[in-house]
mmCIF file of C-alpha atoms and ligand atoms in Angstrom:
data_model
loop_
_atom_site.group_PDB
_atom_site.id
_atom_site.type_symbol
_atom_site.label_atom_id
_atom_site.label_comp_id
_atom_site.label_asym_id
_atom_site.label_seq_id
_atom_site.Cartn_x
_atom_site.Cartn_y
_atom_site.Cartn_z
ATOM 1 C CA MET A 291 -0.021 0.083 -0.009
ATOM 2 C CA SER A 292 1.488 3.356 -0.901
ATOM 3 C CA ARG A 293 1.583 6.073 1.746
ATOM 4 C CA ARG A 294 -0.644 9.160 0.831
ATOM 5 C CA ARG A 295 1.202 12.282 0.513
ATOM 6 C CA GLN A 296 1.046 14.888 3.410
ATOM 7 C CA ILE A 297 0.423 18.337 2.171
ATOM 8 C CA TYR A 298 0.343 20.288 5.365
ATOM 9 C CA GLU A 299 0.276 19.713 9.131
ATOM 10 C CA GLY A 300 -1.137 22.350 11.334
ATOM 11 C CA LYS A 301 -1.715 22.346 15.070
ATOM 12 C CA ALA A 302 -5.042 20.476 15.109
ATOM 13 C CA LYS A 303 -5.339 19.054 11.686
ATOM 14 C CA ILE A 304 -3.286 17.354 8.878
ATOM 15 C CA LEU A 305 -4.026 17.690 5.249
ATOM 16 C CA TYR A 306 -3.409 14.886 2.784
ATOM 17 C CA GLU A 307 -3.701 14.678 -0.967
ATOM 18 C CA GLY A 308 -7.259 13.714 -1.898
ATOM 19 C CA PRO A 309 -8.378 10.852 -4.347
ATOM 20 C CA GLU A 310 -9.097 13.372 -7.196
ATOM 21 C CA PRO A 311 -7.466 16.487 -8.335
ATOM 22 C CA GLY A 312 -8.658 19.536 -6.421
ATOM 23 C CA THR A 313 -9.568 17.473 -3.382
ATOM 24 C CA LEU A 314 -7.776 17.007 -0.063
ATOM 25 C CA ILE A 315 -8.443 14.761 3.099
ATOM 26 C CA GLN A 316 -8.547 16.736 6.373
ATOM 27 C CA TYR A 317 -7.534 14.708 9.429
ATOM 28 C CA PHE A 318 -8.657 15.969 12.887
ATOM 29 C CA LYS A 319 -5.943 15.259 15.542
ATOM 30 C CA ASP A 320 -6.523 15.300 19.440
ATOM 31 C CA ASP A 321 -3.566 17.686 19.835
ATOM 32 C CA ALA A 322 -4.550 20.989 21.336
ATOM 33 C CA THR A 323 -2.505 24.264 21.530
ATOM 34 C CA ALA A 324 -3.234 27.773 22.877
ATOM 35 C CA PHE A 325 -1.561 31.087 23.029
ATOM 36 C CA ASN A 326 0.199 30.627 19.680
ATOM 37 C CA ALA A 327 1.407 27.041 20.561
ATOM 38 C CA GLN A 328 2.995 28.137 23.804
ATOM 39 C CA LYS A 329 0.668 25.681 25.549
ATOM 40 C CA LYS A 330 0.265 22.314 24.208
ATOM 41 C CA GLY A 331 -1.612 19.238 25.186
ATOM 42 C CA THR A 332 -4.135 16.732 23.918
ATOM 43 C CA ILE A 333 -7.866 16.430 24.367
ATOM 44 C CA ALA A 334 -8.849 12.725 24.206
ATOM 45 C CA GLY A 335 -11.392 12.147 21.426
ATOM 46 C CA LYS A 336 -11.395 15.869 20.334
ATOM 47 C CA GLY A 337 -10.541 14.931 16.657
ATOM 48 C CA VAL A 338 -13.359 12.708 16.437
ATOM 49 C CA LEU A 339 -15.830 15.144 18.001
ATOM 50 C CA ASN A 340 -14.620 18.181 15.901
ATOM 51 C CA ASN A 341 -14.853 16.185 12.669
ATOM 52 C CA ARG A 342 -18.563 15.368 13.618
ATOM 53 C CA ILE A 343 -19.478 18.695 14.750
ATOM 54 C CA SER A 344 -17.828 20.475 11.866
ATOM 55 C CA GLU A 345 -19.377 18.097 9.267
ATOM 56 C CA HIS A 346 -22.879 18.944 10.966
ATOM 57 C CA ILE A 347 -22.422 22.629 10.896
ATOM 58 C CA PHE A 348 -20.949 22.948 7.395
ATOM 59 C CA THR A 349 -23.692 20.754 5.933
ATOM 60 C CA LEU A 350 -26.428 22.938 7.675
ATOM 61 C CA LEU A 351 -24.584 26.055 6.198
ATOM 62 C CA ALA A 352 -24.543 24.597 2.740
ATOM 63 C CA GLY A 353 -28.230 24.192 3.147
ATOM 64 C CA ILE A 354 -28.742 27.834 3.623
ATOM 65 C CA GLY A 355 -26.607 28.609 0.593
ATOM 66 C CA ILE A 356 -23.091 29.132 2.138
ATOM 67 C CA PRO A 357 -20.484 27.638 -0.191
ATOM 68 C CA THR A 358 -18.052 25.553 1.844
ATOM 69 C CA HIS A 359 -15.064 23.358 1.109
ATOM 70 C CA PHE A 360 -16.841 20.319 2.823
ATOM 71 C CA ILE A 361 -17.574 17.439 0.538
ATOM 72 C CA ARG A 362 -18.237 14.417 2.770
ATOM 73 C CA ARG A 363 -17.009 12.786 6.033
ATOM 74 C CA LEU A 364 -14.913 9.718 5.200
ATOM 75 C CA ASN A 365 -14.491 8.147 8.651
ATOM 76 C CA MET A 366 -14.093 8.972 12.430
ATOM 77 C CA ARG A 367 -11.215 11.466 11.906
ATOM 78 C CA GLU A 368 -11.272 12.351 8.177
ATOM 79 C CA GLN A 369 -13.329 14.286 5.735
ATOM 80 C CA LEU A 370 -12.972 14.882 2.056
ATOM 81 C CA ILE A 371 -12.711 18.556 1.252
ATOM 82 C CA ARG A 372 -12.076 20.819 -1.825
ATOM 83 C CA GLN A 373 -8.663 22.176 -2.122
ATOM 84 C CA VAL A 374 -8.561 25.866 -1.662
ATOM 85 C CA GLU A 375 -5.901 28.674 -1.606
ATOM 86 C CA ILE A 376 -6.433 29.878 1.926
ATOM 87 C CA VAL A 377 -7.028 33.566 2.330
ATOM 88 C CA PRO A 378 -4.574 34.518 5.015
ATOM 89 C CA ILE A 379 -7.055 36.195 7.368
ATOM 90 C CA GLU A 380 -8.807 35.023 10.353
ATOM 91 C CA VAL A 381 -12.258 36.378 10.635
ATOM 92 C CA VAL A 382 -13.473 36.596 14.197
ATOM 93 C CA VAL A 383 -17.187 37.338 14.770
ATOM 94 C CA ARG A 384 -18.228 38.523 18.338
ATOM 95 C CA ASN A 385 -21.532 38.735 19.941
ATOM 96 C CA VAL A 386 -20.452 39.068 23.614
ATOM 97 C CA ALA A 387 -17.131 40.500 24.900
ATOM 98 C CA ALA A 388 -14.437 37.823 25.822
ATOM 99 C CA GLY A 389 -10.985 36.831 25.297
ATOM 100 C CA THR A 390 -8.710 39.397 23.603
ATOM 101 C CA LEU A 391 -11.466 41.876 23.059
ATOM 102 C CA SER A 392 -12.040 42.119 26.762
ATOM 103 C CA LYS A 393 -8.280 42.287 27.432
ATOM 104 C CA ARG A 394 -7.543 44.766 24.782
ATOM 105 C CA LEU A 395 -10.256 47.167 25.494
ATOM 106 C CA GLY A 396 -10.992 46.520 29.139
ATOM 107 C CA ILE A 397 -14.593 45.384 28.709
ATOM 108 C CA GLU A 398 -15.815 42.764 31.157
ATOM 109 C CA GLU A 399 -16.108 39.313 29.852
ATOM 110 C CA GLY A 400 -19.868 38.308 29.202
ATOM 111 C CA THR A 401 -20.957 41.920 28.310
ATOM 112 C CA GLN A 402 -23.467 41.564 25.490
ATOM 113 C CA LEU A 403 -22.229 43.667 22.616
ATOM 114 C CA PRO A 404 -24.836 46.218 21.283
ATOM 115 C CA ARG A 405 -23.856 45.125 17.749
ATOM 116 C CA THR A 406 -21.968 42.227 16.311
ATOM 117 C CA ILE A 407 -18.332 42.929 15.637
ATOM 118 C CA ILE A 408 -16.294 41.417 12.809
ATOM 119 C CA GLU A 409 -12.590 41.629 13.209
ATOM 120 C CA TYR A 410 -9.711 40.476 10.979
ATOM 121 C CA TYR A 411 -6.378 38.928 12.017
ATOM 122 C CA TYR A 412 -3.468 38.313 9.827
ATOM 123 C CA LYS A 413 -2.752 34.539 9.807
ATOM 124 C CA ASP A 414 0.867 34.436 10.595
ATOM 125 C CA ASP A 415 2.181 32.353 13.544
ATOM 126 C CA ALA A 416 5.517 34.088 13.717
ATOM 127 C CA LEU A 417 3.803 37.347 14.268
ATOM 128 C CA GLY A 418 1.093 35.961 16.673
ATOM 129 C CA ASP A 419 -1.798 36.479 14.159
ATOM 130 C CA PRO A 420 -2.017 40.256 14.847
ATOM 131 C CA LEU A 421 -5.276 42.228 14.486
ATOM 132 C CA ILE A 422 -5.591 44.051 11.166
ATOM 133 C CA ALA A 423 -7.932 46.629 9.624
ATOM 134 C CA ASP A 424 -9.392 46.522 6.071
ATOM 135 C CA GLU A 425 -6.799 49.006 5.087
ATOM 136 C CA HIS A 426 -4.012 46.405 5.681
ATOM 137 C CA ILE A 427 -5.881 43.843 3.610
ATOM 138 C CA ALA A 428 -6.279 46.267 0.658
ATOM 139 C CA CYS A 429 -2.760 47.509 0.980
ATOM 140 C CA PHE A 430 -0.889 44.215 1.096
ATOM 141 C CA GLY A 431 -3.228 42.646 -1.319
ATOM 142 C CA TRP A 432 -4.265 39.742 0.924
ATOM 143 C CA ALA A 433 -7.837 39.841 -0.539
ATOM 144 C CA THR A 434 -9.715 41.951 -3.091
ATOM 145 C CA GLN A 435 -12.443 44.391 -1.977
ATOM 146 C CA GLU A 436 -14.988 41.979 -3.614
ATOM 147 C CA GLU A 437 -13.691 39.027 -1.733
ATOM 148 C CA MET A 438 -13.828 41.082 1.514
ATOM 149 C CA ASN A 439 -17.410 41.958 0.744
ATOM 150 C CA ASP A 440 -18.377 38.295 0.131
ATOM 151 C CA ILE A 441 -16.528 37.232 3.377
ATOM 152 C CA ALA A 442 -18.156 39.817 5.499
ATOM 153 C CA ASP A 443 -21.628 38.941 4.091
ATOM 154 C CA MET A 444 -20.915 35.112 4.687
ATOM 155 C CA ALA A 445 -19.887 35.801 8.223
ATOM 156 C CA VAL A 446 -22.843 37.571 9.175
ATOM 157 C CA ARG A 447 -24.984 34.916 7.572
ATOM 158 C CA VAL A 448 -23.114 32.126 9.501
ATOM 159 C CA ASN A 449 -23.356 34.087 12.765
ATOM 160 C CA ASP A 450 -27.158 34.621 12.357
ATOM 161 C CA PHE A 451 -27.527 30.869 11.590
ATOM 162 C CA MET A 452 -25.245 29.569 14.353
ATOM 163 C CA CYS A 453 -26.679 31.792 17.031
ATOM 164 C CA GLY A 454 -30.141 30.149 16.431
ATOM 165 C CA LEU A 455 -28.694 26.706 16.065
ATOM 166 C CA PHE A 456 -26.833 26.985 19.492
ATOM 167 C CA ALA A 457 -29.633 28.987 21.284
ATOM 168 C CA ALA A 458 -32.009 26.216 20.564
ATOM 169 C CA ILE A 459 -29.735 23.885 22.428
ATOM 170 C CA GLY A 460 -29.234 26.223 25.345
ATOM 171 C CA ILE A 461 -25.891 27.562 24.316
ATOM 172 C CA ARG A 462 -24.871 31.099 23.827
ATOM 173 C CA LEU A 463 -22.497 31.715 20.880
ATOM 174 C CA VAL A 464 -20.078 34.222 22.387
ATOM 175 C CA ASP A 465 -17.597 34.373 19.456
ATOM 176 C CA PHE A 466 -16.008 32.445 16.810
ATOM 177 C CA LYS A 467 -13.162 32.214 14.102
ATOM 178 C CA LEU A 468 -13.819 31.478 10.502
ATOM 179 C CA GLU A 469 -11.388 30.956 7.524
ATOM 180 C CA PHE A 470 -12.080 31.231 3.895
ATOM 181 C CA GLY A 471 -10.300 29.873 0.759
ATOM 182 C CA ARG A 472 -10.168 30.639 -2.980
ATOM 183 C CA ILE A 473 -11.257 28.298 -5.611
ATOM 184 C CA TRP A 474 -10.592 28.783 -9.247
ATOM 185 C CA GLU A 475 -13.093 28.047 -12.017
ATOM 186 C CA ASN A 476 -11.487 28.799 -15.323
ATOM 187 C CA GLU A 477 -10.043 32.194 -14.822
ATOM 188 C CA TYR A 478 -12.662 33.288 -12.292
ATOM 189 C CA SER A 479 -12.108 32.694 -8.536
ATOM 190 C CA ARG A 480 -14.498 32.906 -5.592
ATOM 191 C CA VAL A 481 -14.180 32.590 -1.820
ATOM 192 C CA ILE A 482 -15.886 29.707 -0.118
ATOM 193 C CA LEU A 483 -15.879 28.845 3.695
ATOM 194 C CA ALA A 484 -12.951 26.542 4.724
ATOM 195 C CA ASP A 485 -11.217 25.126 7.638
ATOM 196 C CA GLU A 486 -13.635 23.984 10.513
ATOM 197 C CA ILE A 487 -16.142 25.059 12.879
ATOM 198 C CA SER A 488 -15.962 23.358 16.318
ATOM 199 C CA PRO A 489 -15.460 24.122 19.930
ATOM 200 C CA ASP A 490 -11.723 24.733 19.168
ATOM 201 C CA GLY A 491 -12.537 27.931 17.380
ATOM 202 C CA CYS A 492 -15.871 29.049 19.087
ATOM 203 C CA ARG A 493 -16.612 30.278 22.509
ATOM 204 C CA LEU A 494 -19.833 28.419 23.632
ATOM 205 C CA TRP A 495 -21.313 29.197 26.972
ATOM 206 C CA ASP A 496 -24.150 27.283 28.482
ATOM 207 C CA MET A 497 -27.100 29.738 28.760
ATOM 208 C CA THR A 498 -28.132 28.935 32.087
ATOM 209 C CA THR A 499 -24.978 28.204 33.988
ATOM 210 C CA ASN A 500 -22.592 30.169 31.783
ATOM 211 C CA GLU A 501 -20.274 26.984 31.865
ATOM 212 C CA LYS A 502 -17.656 27.222 29.148
ATOM 213 C CA LEU A 503 -18.178 24.447 26.642
ATOM 214 C CA ASP A 504 -15.079 25.117 24.515
ATOM 215 C CA LYS A 505 -11.421 25.364 24.150
ATOM 216 C CA ASP A 506 -11.204 27.963 26.906
ATOM 217 C CA ARG A 507 -11.470 24.971 29.344
ATOM 218 C CA PHE A 508 -8.097 23.941 27.914
ATOM 219 C CA ARG A 509 -6.645 27.529 27.553
ATOM 220 C CA ARG A 510 -7.574 28.455 31.173
ATOM 221 C CA ASP A 511 -6.871 25.073 32.825
ATOM 222 C CA LEU A 512 -10.458 24.549 33.727
ATOM 223 C CA GLY A 513 -10.372 20.821 33.069
ATOM 224 C CA GLY A 514 -13.204 18.838 31.687
ATOM 225 C CA GLU A 515 -12.489 19.768 28.104
ATOM 226 C CA ALA A 516 -13.224 16.357 26.625
ATOM 227 C CA GLU A 517 -16.632 16.315 28.491
ATOM 228 C CA ALA A 518 -17.522 19.935 27.202
ATOM 229 C CA TYR A 519 -16.811 18.829 23.542
ATOM 230 C CA GLN A 520 -19.009 15.795 24.149
ATOM 231 C CA GLU A 521 -21.696 17.960 25.681
ATOM 232 C CA VAL A 522 -21.849 20.116 22.550
ATOM 233 C CA ALA A 523 -21.915 17.135 20.321
ATOM 234 C CA ARG A 524 -24.734 15.570 22.384
ATOM 235 C CA ARG A 525 -26.884 18.624 22.390
ATOM 236 C CA LEU A 526 -26.442 18.898 18.704
ATOM 237 C CA GLY A 527 -27.876 15.300 18.610
ATOM 238 C CA LEU A 528 -24.507 13.806 17.166
ATOM 239 C CA LEU A 529 -24.005 11.112 19.788
ATOM 240 C CA PRO A 530 -25.885 7.786 19.765
ATOM 241 C CA GLU A 531 -28.175 7.437 22.694
ATOM 242 C CA GLY A 532 -25.929 4.905 24.629
ATOM 243 C CA GLU A 533 -23.060 7.435 24.495
ATOM 244 C CA ALA A 534 -25.303 10.325 25.449
ATOM 245 C CA ASN A 535 -26.124 8.794 28.676
ATOM 246 C CA SER A 536 -22.296 8.198 29.405
ATOM 247 C CA VAL A 537 -21.452 11.950 28.985
ATOM 248 C CA LEU A 538 -20.173 13.242 32.162
ATOM 249 C CA ASP A 539 -21.820 16.455 33.256
ATOM 250 C CA LEU A 540 -19.587 19.396 33.984
ATOM 251 C CA GLU A 541 -21.405 20.274 37.160
ATOM 252 C CA LYS A 542 -20.234 16.750 38.529
ATOM 253 C CA HIS A 543 -16.917 17.321 37.031
ATOM 254 C CA ARG A 544 -16.545 20.493 38.969
ATOM 255 C CA GLN A 545 -17.726 19.140 42.256
ATOM 256 C CA LYS A 546 -15.240 16.306 41.891
ATOM 257 C CA ARG A 547 -12.537 18.906 41.591
ATOM 258 C CA GLY A 548 -13.949 20.551 44.625
ATOM 259 C CA LYS A 549 -14.663 23.906 43.010
HETATM 260 P P1 5GP B 764 -9.807 35.749 20.955
HETATM 261 O O1 5GP B 764 -9.258 36.857 19.947
HETATM 262 O O2 5GP B 764 -10.668 36.285 21.929
HETATM 263 O O3 5GP B 764 -8.692 34.882 21.448
HETATM 264 O O4 5GP B 764 -10.597 34.723 20.071
HETATM 265 C C1 5GP B 764 -11.837 34.986 19.510
HETATM 266 C C2 5GP B 764 -12.509 33.809 18.874
HETATM 267 O O5 5GP B 764 -11.799 33.303 17.855
HETATM 268 C C3 5GP B 764 -12.554 32.479 19.939
HETATM 269 O O6 5GP B 764 -13.675 31.966 19.780
HETATM 270 C C4 5GP B 764 -11.318 31.688 19.501
HETATM 271 O O7 5GP B 764 -11.657 30.277 19.798
HETATM 272 C C5 5GP B 764 -11.344 31.942 17.976
HETATM 273 N N1 5GP B 764 -9.874 32.106 17.591
HETATM 274 C C6 5GP B 764 -9.035 33.046 17.350
HETATM 275 N N2 5GP B 764 -7.865 32.744 17.003
HETATM 276 C C7 5GP B 764 -7.924 31.461 16.845
HETATM 277 C C8 5GP B 764 -7.003 30.495 16.361
HETATM 278 O O8 5GP B 764 -5.717 30.831 16.074
HETATM 279 N N3 5GP B 764 -7.415 29.074 16.493
HETATM 280 C C9 5GP B 764 -8.590 28.819 16.930
HETATM 281 N N4 5GP B 764 -8.864 27.383 16.979
HETATM 282 N N5 5GP B 764 -9.517 29.486 17.341
HETATM 283 C C10 5GP B 764 -9.177 30.901 17.231
#
């Protein structure tokens, strides 16, 4: 059996050459990093859960007309995707103050924002993904104005849809990160949603307890990260009944830790 060709290895995923030209296989690892990879660890089963959660959300988004790179899930940890040229911009959508927004501007975490904020960060690990303005994007040619209009429109639609999706299962969508990629059709290109949408790149808070159900549990050493990711998958209806019963609840986890 010939080994397939690895195209790229990131912090949480590996990309392999796909079975047909223009396709890739996206493999989800259990590895977790934070603070620009200064903190490293693993979350048992994270890759399997993120693969399922991302499949679910990308499929629903395709259903409302958002073009995405997702083709189909292949197995527990892999999905077939369209090969794109990644736009080197991380798009962060915020509904509630948290994380770097709270830190940078001194706004208390949990403050509901009077309007949704879309921010752009330049995707560059060596620089620590700095916050940028539209002006930088235009000046350095990272994306055209037309692409940025499409990206902003899609980010707003994804946010509206996901706020409803998560509210229906008792989860507040605080903020999240999106990535987009370019695909070429003849001499024309367009941008489509790429990467993944999972608790790795979203802040998800339980609506009644404010419990964090996302990677902040890892970033902030809260523990119970695997349980939190399972809880999100369970509420989205992605775990079989048997497994749903075995999900540890976070309240019990906290009590066990004596907090
Ligand atoms: P913040 O800027 O507050 O750290 O992050 C805002 C949101 O974007 C959070 O939901 C966070 O998970 C997500 N995010 C920002 N940068 C990254 C990144 O490099 N990787 C991942 N997985 N998520 C990110």
